[in-house]
XYZ file of C-alpha atoms in Angstrom:
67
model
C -7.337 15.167 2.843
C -7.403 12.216 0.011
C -4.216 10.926 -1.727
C -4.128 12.357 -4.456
C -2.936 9.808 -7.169
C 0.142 11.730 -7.702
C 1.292 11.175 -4.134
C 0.431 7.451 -4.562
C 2.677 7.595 -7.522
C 5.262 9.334 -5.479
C 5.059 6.868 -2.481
C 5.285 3.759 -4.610
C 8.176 5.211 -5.819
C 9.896 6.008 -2.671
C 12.269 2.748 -1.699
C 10.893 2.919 1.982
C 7.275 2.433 0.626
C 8.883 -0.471 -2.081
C 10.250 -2.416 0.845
C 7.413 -1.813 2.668
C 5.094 -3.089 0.058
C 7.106 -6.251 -0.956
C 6.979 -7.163 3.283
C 3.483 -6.825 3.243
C 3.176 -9.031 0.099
C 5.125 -11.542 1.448
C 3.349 -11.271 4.855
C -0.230 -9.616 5.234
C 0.582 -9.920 9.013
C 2.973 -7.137 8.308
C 0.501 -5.255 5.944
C -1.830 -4.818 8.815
C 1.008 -3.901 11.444
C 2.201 -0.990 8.592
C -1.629 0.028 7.947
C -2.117 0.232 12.141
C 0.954 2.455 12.353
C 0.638 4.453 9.526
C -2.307 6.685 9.666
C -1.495 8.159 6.930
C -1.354 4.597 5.285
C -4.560 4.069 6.764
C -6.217 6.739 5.005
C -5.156 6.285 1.786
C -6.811 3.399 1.658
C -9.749 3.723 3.430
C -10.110 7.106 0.875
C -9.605 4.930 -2.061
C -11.403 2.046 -2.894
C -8.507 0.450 -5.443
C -6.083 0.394 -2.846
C -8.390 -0.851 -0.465
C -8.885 -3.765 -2.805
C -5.118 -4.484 -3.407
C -4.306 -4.286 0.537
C -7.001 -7.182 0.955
C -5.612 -8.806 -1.660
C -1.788 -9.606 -1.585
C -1.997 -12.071 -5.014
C -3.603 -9.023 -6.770
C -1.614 -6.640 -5.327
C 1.305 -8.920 -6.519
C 0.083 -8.616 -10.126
C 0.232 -5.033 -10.296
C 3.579 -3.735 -8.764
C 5.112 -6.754 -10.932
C 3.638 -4.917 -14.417
């Protein structure tokens, strides 16, 4: 099943995923390791293209959780 965006909304409100997120920012090592792990994770970004974008990107990605 897709991600719905409400469960995106959910997760990037969950402090795990937060923490998670700001690692990966600071190291796209570790954003690789978490997307390799997490098959969920994996998923919802291969299911959505904007996320895909922002996981490739850790500068853009950067500009949107700091809005």
């Amino acid at each position: 099943s897709v991600a719905s965006p409400e469960k995106m909304e959910e997760m990037m409100d969950d402090p795990f995923y937060q923490k998670m997120i700001e690692e990966m920012m600071s190291d796209p090592e570790v954003m690789m390791k978490a997307m390799e792990s997490s098959p969920q994770l994996k998923q919802m970004v291969d299911s959505n293209p904007m996320m895909k974008m922002m996981f490739s990107n850790p500068e853009l990605m950067k500009s949107i959780m700091s809005k």
